[in-house]
Amino acid sequence: MPMHWMRLAGLVLFAPLAGCANARQDWLWIFNPNGPLATWSVYYLFVDVVLLLIIIVPATALTLWVIFRYRRGGHGTYDPSFRHSNLIEVFAWGVPLLVVGALSYYAYEGAHAVAPYDPGVLQTNPAAQANKPLQIDVITTDWQWLFIYPEQDVALANKLILPVGRQINMRLTSASVTNDFYILKLVGQIYVMPGMRTKRKFLIDRPGTYRGFSTEFSGPGFSWMDYKVHVVKKAKFQGWVDKAQATGQALSYKRFQQFAEPMVNTAHKTYTFNHVDPDLFETVIKRVKSGKLTHERPMELTEDMGSAKFRKHSTQ
Ligand SMILES: [Cu+2]
């Protein structure tokens, strides 16, 4: 094959991999997970791909072989009386049965290993067992993220600070539409729905800065609805907590209602709160269920993103 055809073929083969890269961070981030949950998710991804290749590779090769051998002028013998081959039956039924069996086994095992509510990989993780888990309550709005640390009595909006090597137990709900919690390289996605509570447990091994965002389109503020995740050492985390307790603004339900007004956070503005209403999370769920956390209809903002109304609902 001439060189330029080889190059073209290579380009076409690798093009789909571009979806695995993130220009602002590192190349092929999906293969560079951090923490037991992300690592095991990638492991099960590999297991599934390898098991499926057991069928895909021979089936593709045999198809090409048959086309080549039985073409006009090929070496195959014409046999119109051919009806049955035990060998073909054994392979055509046996291999898929074995592969589906193995896939079922790994699907069952993997579903328990990385289950969002209670991942099996954390039950045997020494770091997860050594420290008391950190509780974080997450509330999404149109279009901001609120992270409440109930035990520390502080909250942080549009930024998440996590201690390294400590299990995180999250409760999540939405004060607006369905959003989706997902941090690249750390933890897989989980839906965050209005009037409902979901849970997510995870742990991160190494300090670093990561990118969290919603993977569920939610209107005009969606593009700015991402946040930085800082994974820091224990002392630095405590330092941040102390500072937040001393300097933040109080977060009552009334203050939250203001916060929950549609806001396009184009400048990725962060807010620190302290004295957080201990029932805030539960109250938001109840109010959303009874339709009492009402505000302006956010989709109307989409109609003219240059309008004064849109600018009123934007931090920029
Ligand atoms: Cu979907």
CSV table of C-alpha atoms and ligand atoms in Angstrom, one decimal:
chain,number,residue,atom,x,y,z
A,1,MET,CA,0.0,0.0,0.0
A,2,PRO,CA,1.4,3.4,-0.9
A,3,MET,CA,2.5,5.6,1.9
A,4,HIS,CA,-0.1,8.3,1.6
A,5,TRP,CA,-2.9,5.7,1.8
A,6,MET,CA,-1.4,4.2,5.0
A,7,ARG,CA,-1.3,7.7,6.5
A,8,LEU,CA,-4.9,8.3,5.6
A,9,ALA,CA,-6.0,5.0,7.0
A,10,GLY,CA,-4.1,5.8,10.2
A,11,LEU,CA,-5.8,9.1,10.5
A,12,VAL,CA,-9.2,7.6,10.0
A,13,LEU,CA,-8.5,4.9,12.6
A,14,PHE,CA,-7.3,7.4,15.2
A,15,ALA,CA,-9.9,10.1,14.6
A,16,PRO,CA,-12.5,8.6,17.0
A,17,LEU,CA,-9.9,8.7,19.8
A,18,ALA,CA,-10.0,12.5,19.6
A,19,GLY,CA,-13.2,12.2,21.7
A,20,CYS,CA,-11.2,10.9,24.6
A,21,ALA,CA,-8.9,13.9,24.7
A,22,ASN,CA,-9.4,17.2,26.5
A,23,ALA,CA,-7.4,20.1,25.0
A,24,ARG,CA,-7.4,22.0,28.3
A,25,GLN,CA,-6.0,19.1,30.3
A,26,ASP,CA,-4.2,16.0,29.1
A,27,TRP,CA,-4.4,13.8,26.1
A,28,LEU,CA,-6.4,10.6,26.4
A,29,TRP,CA,-7.5,11.5,30.0
A,30,ILE,CA,-10.0,8.6,30.1
A,31,PHE,CA,-6.9,6.3,30.3
A,32,ASN,CA,-5.5,8.3,33.1
A,33,PRO,CA,-8.0,7.9,36.0
A,34,ASN,CA,-7.4,8.9,39.6
A,35,GLY,CA,-8.9,7.1,42.5
A,36,PRO,CA,-10.3,3.5,42.9
A,37,LEU,CA,-13.7,4.3,41.3
A,38,ALA,CA,-12.4,5.8,38.0
A,39,THR,CA,-9.6,3.2,37.8
A,40,TRP,CA,-12.0,0.2,38.2
A,41,SER,CA,-14.4,1.8,35.7
A,42,VAL,CA,-11.7,1.9,33.1
A,43,TYR,CA,-10.7,-1.7,34.0
A,44,TYR,CA,-14.3,-2.9,33.2
A,45,LEU,CA,-14.3,-0.8,30.1
A,46,PHE,CA,-11.2,-2.7,28.9
A,47,VAL,CA,-12.7,-6.1,29.9
A,48,ASP,CA,-15.8,-5.4,27.8
A,49,VAL,CA,-13.9,-4.2,24.8
A,50,VAL,CA,-11.5,-7.2,24.9
A,51,LEU,CA,-14.4,-9.7,25.2
A,52,LEU,CA,-16.3,-8.1,22.3
A,53,LEU,CA,-13.1,-8.2,20.2
A,54,ILE,CA,-13.2,-12.0,20.6
A,55,ILE,CA,-16.2,-11.9,18.3
A,56,ILE,CA,-15.6,-8.8,16.2
A,57,VAL,CA,-12.0,-9.7,15.0
A,58,PRO,CA,-12.6,-13.3,13.8
A,59,ALA,CA,-16.1,-12.4,12.3
A,60,THR,CA,-14.6,-9.5,10.3
A,61,ALA,CA,-11.6,-11.6,9.2
A,62,LEU,CA,-13.8,-14.6,8.1
A,63,THR,CA,-16.1,-12.3,6.2
A,64,LEU,CA,-13.2,-10.9,4.2
A,65,TRP,CA,-11.8,-14.4,3.7
A,66,VAL,CA,-15.1,-15.7,2.4
A,67,ILE,CA,-15.5,-12.7,0.0
A,68,PHE,CA,-11.9,-13.2,-1.3
A,69,ARG,CA,-12.0,-17.0,-1.6
A,70,TYR,CA,-15.5,-17.4,-3.2
A,71,ARG,CA,-15.2,-14.4,-5.6
A,72,ARG,CA,-15.4,-15.1,-9.3
A,73,GLY,CA,-12.1,-16.7,-10.2
A,74,GLY,CA,-11.3,-17.5,-6.6
A,75,HIS,CA,-9.9,-20.8,-5.1
A,76,GLY,CA,-13.1,-21.9,-3.3
A,77,THR,CA,-15.0,-24.9,-4.7
A,78,TYR,CA,-18.6,-24.4,-5.8
A,79,ASP,CA,-20.7,-26.8,-3.7
A,80,PRO,CA,-24.5,-26.3,-4.2
A,81,SER,CA,-25.3,-29.4,-2.1
A,82,PHE,CA,-23.7,-28.0,1.1
A,83,ARG,CA,-26.2,-28.1,4.0
A,84,HIS,CA,-24.7,-28.5,7.4
A,85,SER,CA,-21.4,-28.3,9.3
A,86,ASN,CA,-21.1,-29.3,12.9
A,87,LEU,CA,-17.9,-27.4,13.2
A,88,ILE,CA,-19.5,-24.1,12.1
A,89,GLU,CA,-22.5,-24.7,14.5
A,90,VAL,CA,-20.1,-25.3,17.4
A,91,PHE,CA,-18.3,-22.0,16.7
A,92,ALA,CA,-21.3,-19.9,15.7
A,93,TRP,CA,-23.2,-20.8,18.9
A,94,GLY,CA,-20.4,-21.7,21.3
A,95,VAL,CA,-18.3,-18.6,21.1
A,96,PRO,CA,-21.1,-16.1,21.5
A,97,LEU,CA,-22.5,-18.1,24.5
A,98,LEU,CA,-19.1,-18.0,26.2
A,99,VAL,CA,-18.7,-14.3,25.5
A,100,VAL,CA,-22.2,-13.4,26.7
A,101,GLY,CA,-21.6,-15.6,29.8
A,102,ALA,CA,-18.3,-13.8,30.6
A,103,LEU,CA,-19.9,-10.4,29.9
A,104,SER,CA,-22.7,-11.2,32.3
A,105,TYR,CA,-20.3,-12.2,35.0
A,106,TYR,CA,-18.2,-9.0,34.7
A,107,ALA,CA,-21.4,-6.9,34.4
A,108,TYR,CA,-22.6,-8.3,37.7
A,109,GLU,CA,-19.2,-7.9,39.4
A,110,GLY,CA,-18.6,-4.4,38.0
A,111,ALA,CA,-22.0,-3.2,38.9
A,112,HIS,CA,-21.3,-3.9,42.5
A,113,ALA,CA,-17.6,-2.8,42.4
A,114,VAL,CA,-18.4,0.8,41.2
A,115,ALA,CA,-22.1,1.1,42.4
A,116,PRO,CA,-22.6,4.8,43.2
A,117,TYR,CA,-24.5,4.3,46.5
A,118,ASP,CA,-22.1,1.8,48.0
A,119,PRO,CA,-19.1,0.9,45.8
A,120,GLY,CA,-17.5,-2.5,46.6
A,121,VAL,CA,-14.0,-1.2,45.8
A,122,LEU,CA,-14.3,1.2,48.8
A,123,GLN,CA,-15.3,-1.5,51.3
A,124,THR,CA,-11.8,-3.1,50.9
A,125,ASN,CA,-9.9,0.2,50.4
A,126,PRO,CA,-7.5,0.9,53.4
A,127,ALA,CA,-7.7,4.7,52.9
A,128,ALA,CA,-11.5,4.6,52.8
A,129,GLN,CA,-11.6,2.5,56.0
A,130,ALA,CA,-9.0,4.5,57.9
A,131,ASN,CA,-10.8,7.8,58.1
A,132,LYS,CA,-14.3,8.9,58.8
A,133,PRO,CA,-16.1,9.8,55.5
A,134,LEU,CA,-16.7,13.4,54.6
A,135,GLN,CA,-20.3,14.3,54.0
A,136,ILE,CA,-21.1,16.7,51.2
A,137,ASP,CA,-24.6,17.8,50.1
A,138,VAL,CA,-24.9,19.0,46.5
A,139,ILE,CA,-27.7,21.2,45.2
A,140,THR,CA,-27.8,22.3,41.6
A,141,THR,CA,-29.8,25.3,40.4
A,142,ASP,CA,-30.2,27.1,37.1
A,143,TRP,CA,-27.1,27.3,36.5
A,144,GLN,CA,-24.9,27.0,39.5
A,145,TRP,CA,-23.5,24.3,41.8
A,146,LEU,CA,-23.8,24.5,45.6
A,147,PHE,CA,-21.6,22.2,47.7
A,148,ILE,CA,-22.5,22.1,51.4
A,149,TYR,CA,-20.2,20.6,54.1
A,150,PRO,CA,-22.7,20.0,56.9
A,151,GLU,CA,-20.2,18.9,59.6
A,152,GLN,CA,-17.9,21.9,58.9
A,153,ASP,CA,-21.0,24.2,58.7
A,154,VAL,CA,-19.7,25.8,55.5
A,155,ALA,CA,-20.7,25.8,51.8
A,156,LEU,CA,-19.0,26.6,48.5
A,157,ALA,CA,-20.6,27.5,45.2
A,158,ASN,CA,-19.2,26.8,41.8
A,159,LYS,CA,-16.0,25.2,43.2
A,160,LEU,CA,-15.4,22.0,45.0
A,161,ILE,CA,-12.6,21.4,47.5
A,162,LEU,CA,-11.9,17.8,48.5
A,163,PRO,CA,-9.4,16.2,50.9
A,164,VAL,CA,-7.2,13.6,49.4
A,165,GLY,CA,-7.4,10.0,50.6
A,166,ARG,CA,-10.7,10.4,52.4
A,167,GLN,CA,-14.0,8.8,51.4
A,168,ILE,CA,-16.6,11.4,50.2
A,169,ASN,CA,-20.2,10.6,50.8
A,170,MET,CA,-22.4,12.8,48.7
A,171,ARG,CA,-26.2,13.4,48.7
A,172,LEU,CA,-27.4,15.3,45.6
A,173,THR,CA,-30.6,17.0,44.5
A,174,SER,CA,-31.6,19.7,42.0
A,175,ALA,CA,-33.6,22.9,42.7
A,176,SER,CA,-34.3,23.2,38.9
A,177,VAL,CA,-34.2,20.7,36.1
A,178,THR,CA,-32.3,17.4,35.9
A,179,ASN,CA,-28.5,17.9,36.0
A,180,ASP,CA,-25.7,15.4,35.9
A,181,PHE,CA,-22.8,15.2,38.3
A,182,TYR,CA,-19.5,14.2,36.7
A,183,ILE,CA,-15.9,14.9,37.4
A,184,LEU,CA,-13.4,14.0,34.6
A,185,LYS,CA,-10.9,11.3,35.6
A,186,LEU,CA,-12.4,11.0,39.1
A,187,VAL,CA,-15.9,9.8,39.2
A,188,GLY,CA,-18.6,8.7,36.7
A,189,GLN,CA,-21.8,10.5,36.0
A,190,ILE,CA,-25.0,10.4,38.1
A,191,TYR,CA,-28.3,12.2,37.5
A,192,VAL,CA,-29.3,14.9,39.9
A,193,MET,CA,-33.0,15.3,39.7
A,194,PRO,CA,-35.5,17.9,41.1
A,195,GLY,CA,-37.4,16.9,44.2
A,196,MET,CA,-35.3,13.7,44.5
A,197,ARG,CA,-32.2,12.6,46.4
A,198,THR,CA,-29.4,10.5,45.0
A,199,LYS,CA,-26.1,9.4,46.5
A,200,ARG,CA,-22.5,9.1,45.3
A,201,LYS,CA,-19.6,7.7,47.3
A,202,PHE,CA,-16.0,8.0,46.0
A,203,LEU,CA,-12.4,8.6,47.0
A,204,ILE,CA,-9.4,10.3,45.3
A,205,ASP,CA,-5.8,9.1,45.7
A,206,ARG,CA,-3.7,12.0,44.5
A,207,PRO,CA,-3.9,15.8,45.0
A,208,GLY,CA,-4.6,17.8,41.8
A,209,THR,CA,-7.0,20.1,40.0
A,210,TYR,CA,-9.8,18.5,38.0
A,211,ARG,CA,-12.8,19.7,36.0
A,212,GLY,CA,-16.4,19.0,37.1
A,213,PHE,CA,-19.4,19.7,35.0
A,214,SER,CA,-23.0,18.8,34.2
A,215,THR,CA,-23.4,16.4,31.3
A,216,GLU,CA,-27.2,17.1,30.9
A,217,PHE,CA,-28.2,20.1,28.8
A,218,SER,CA,-30.2,22.5,31.0
A,219,GLY,CA,-30.6,25.8,29.1
A,220,PRO,CA,-28.8,29.0,28.4
A,221,GLY,CA,-26.5,28.9,31.4
A,222,PHE,CA,-25.4,25.3,30.7
A,223,SER,CA,-22.1,26.2,28.9
A,224,TRP,CA,-20.8,28.0,32.0
A,225,MET,CA,-22.0,25.4,34.5
A,226,ASP,CA,-18.7,23.8,35.2
A,227,TYR,CA,-16.4,24.1,38.2
A,228,LYS,CA,-12.9,23.4,39.3
A,229,VAL,CA,-12.3,20.6,41.7
A,230,HIS,CA,-9.3,21.0,44.0
A,231,VAL,CA,-8.1,17.8,45.7
A,232,VAL,CA,-5.8,18.9,48.5
A,233,LYS,CA,-3.9,17.5,51.5
A,234,LYS,CA,-5.6,17.2,54.9
A,235,ALA,CA,-3.9,20.3,56.4
A,236,LYS,CA,-4.8,22.5,53.4
A,237,PHE,CA,-8.4,21.3,53.5
A,238,GLN,CA,-8.6,22.2,57.2
A,239,GLY,CA,-7.1,25.6,56.5
A,240,TRP,CA,-9.8,26.3,53.9
A,241,VAL,CA,-12.5,25.2,56.3
A,242,ASP,CA,-11.2,27.5,59.1
A,243,LYS,CA,-11.0,30.4,56.7
A,244,ALA,CA,-14.5,29.8,55.3
A,245,GLN,CA,-16.0,29.5,58.8
A,246,ALA,CA,-14.5,32.9,59.7
A,247,THR,CA,-15.2,34.8,56.5
A,248,GLY,CA,-18.2,33.4,54.6
A,249,GLN,CA,-21.8,34.8,54.5
A,250,ALA,CA,-24.6,33.0,56.3
A,251,LEU,CA,-26.7,30.6,54.2
A,252,SER,CA,-30.3,30.5,55.3
A,253,TYR,CA,-33.2,29.1,53.1
A,254,LYS,CA,-34.1,32.7,52.2
A,255,ARG,CA,-30.5,33.4,51.0
A,256,PHE,CA,-30.6,30.1,49.1
A,257,GLN,CA,-33.8,31.2,47.3
A,258,GLN,CA,-31.9,34.3,46.0
A,259,PHE,CA,-29.0,32.0,45.0
A,260,ALA,CA,-31.5,29.7,43.1
A,261,GLU,CA,-32.7,32.5,40.9
A,262,PRO,CA,-31.7,31.8,37.3
A,263,MET,CA,-28.1,33.0,37.0
A,264,VAL,CA,-25.8,32.5,34.0
A,265,ASN,CA,-22.5,32.3,35.7
A,266,THR,CA,-20.4,33.4,32.8
A,267,ALA,CA,-17.5,34.5,35.0
A,268,HIS,CA,-17.4,31.2,37.0
A,269,LYS,CA,-17.9,33.2,40.1
A,270,THR,CA,-17.4,31.3,43.4
A,271,TYR,CA,-19.1,32.1,46.7
A,272,THR,CA,-18.3,30.9,50.2
A,273,PHE,CA,-20.9,30.5,52.9
A,274,ASN,CA,-21.0,29.6,56.6
A,275,HIS,CA,-23.7,29.1,59.2
A,276,VAL,CA,-25.6,26.9,56.7
A,277,ASP,CA,-29.2,26.1,57.6
A,278,PRO,CA,-28.8,22.4,58.7
A,279,ASP,CA,-32.2,21.5,57.1
A,280,LEU,CA,-31.4,23.3,53.8
A,281,PHE,CA,-31.0,20.1,51.7
A,282,GLU,CA,-34.3,18.5,53.0
A,283,THR,CA,-36.1,21.8,52.7
A,284,VAL,CA,-35.1,22.3,49.0
A,285,ILE,CA,-36.4,18.8,48.2
A,286,LYS,CA,-39.7,19.5,50.0
A,287,ARG,CA,-40.2,22.9,48.4
A,288,VAL,CA,-39.4,21.6,44.9
A,289,LYS,CA,-41.8,18.8,45.3
A,290,SER,CA,-44.6,21.1,46.3
A,291,GLY,CA,-43.7,23.6,43.6
A,292,LYS,CA,-42.9,26.4,46.0
A,293,LEU,CA,-39.3,27.1,45.0
A,294,THR,CA,-40.6,29.1,42.0
A,295,HIS,CA,-38.8,31.7,40.0
A,296,GLU,CA,-38.6,33.1,36.6
A,297,ARG,CA,-38.9,30.7,33.7
A,298,PRO,CA,-35.3,30.1,32.8
A,299,MET,CA,-35.8,29.1,29.1
A,300,GLU,CA,-37.2,32.5,28.3
A,301,LEU,CA,-33.7,33.8,28.8
A,302,THR,CA,-32.5,31.8,25.8
A,303,GLU,CA,-34.6,33.8,23.4
A,304,ASP,CA,-32.2,36.8,23.4
A,305,MET,CA,-28.9,36.3,25.0
A,306,GLY,CA,-27.9,39.9,24.1
A,307,SER,CA,-31.0,41.3,26.0
A,308,ALA,CA,-30.9,43.4,29.2
A,309,LYS,CA,-32.9,40.6,30.9
A,310,PHE,CA,-30.2,38.1,30.1
A,311,ARG,CA,-27.5,40.4,31.4
A,312,LYS,CA,-29.5,40.9,34.6
A,313,HIS,CA,-29.3,37.1,35.1
A,314,SER,CA,-25.6,36.9,34.4
A,315,THR,CA,-22.7,37.6,36.8
A,316,GLN,CA,-20.6,39.2,34.0
B,1,CU,CU,-29.4,9.5,28.5
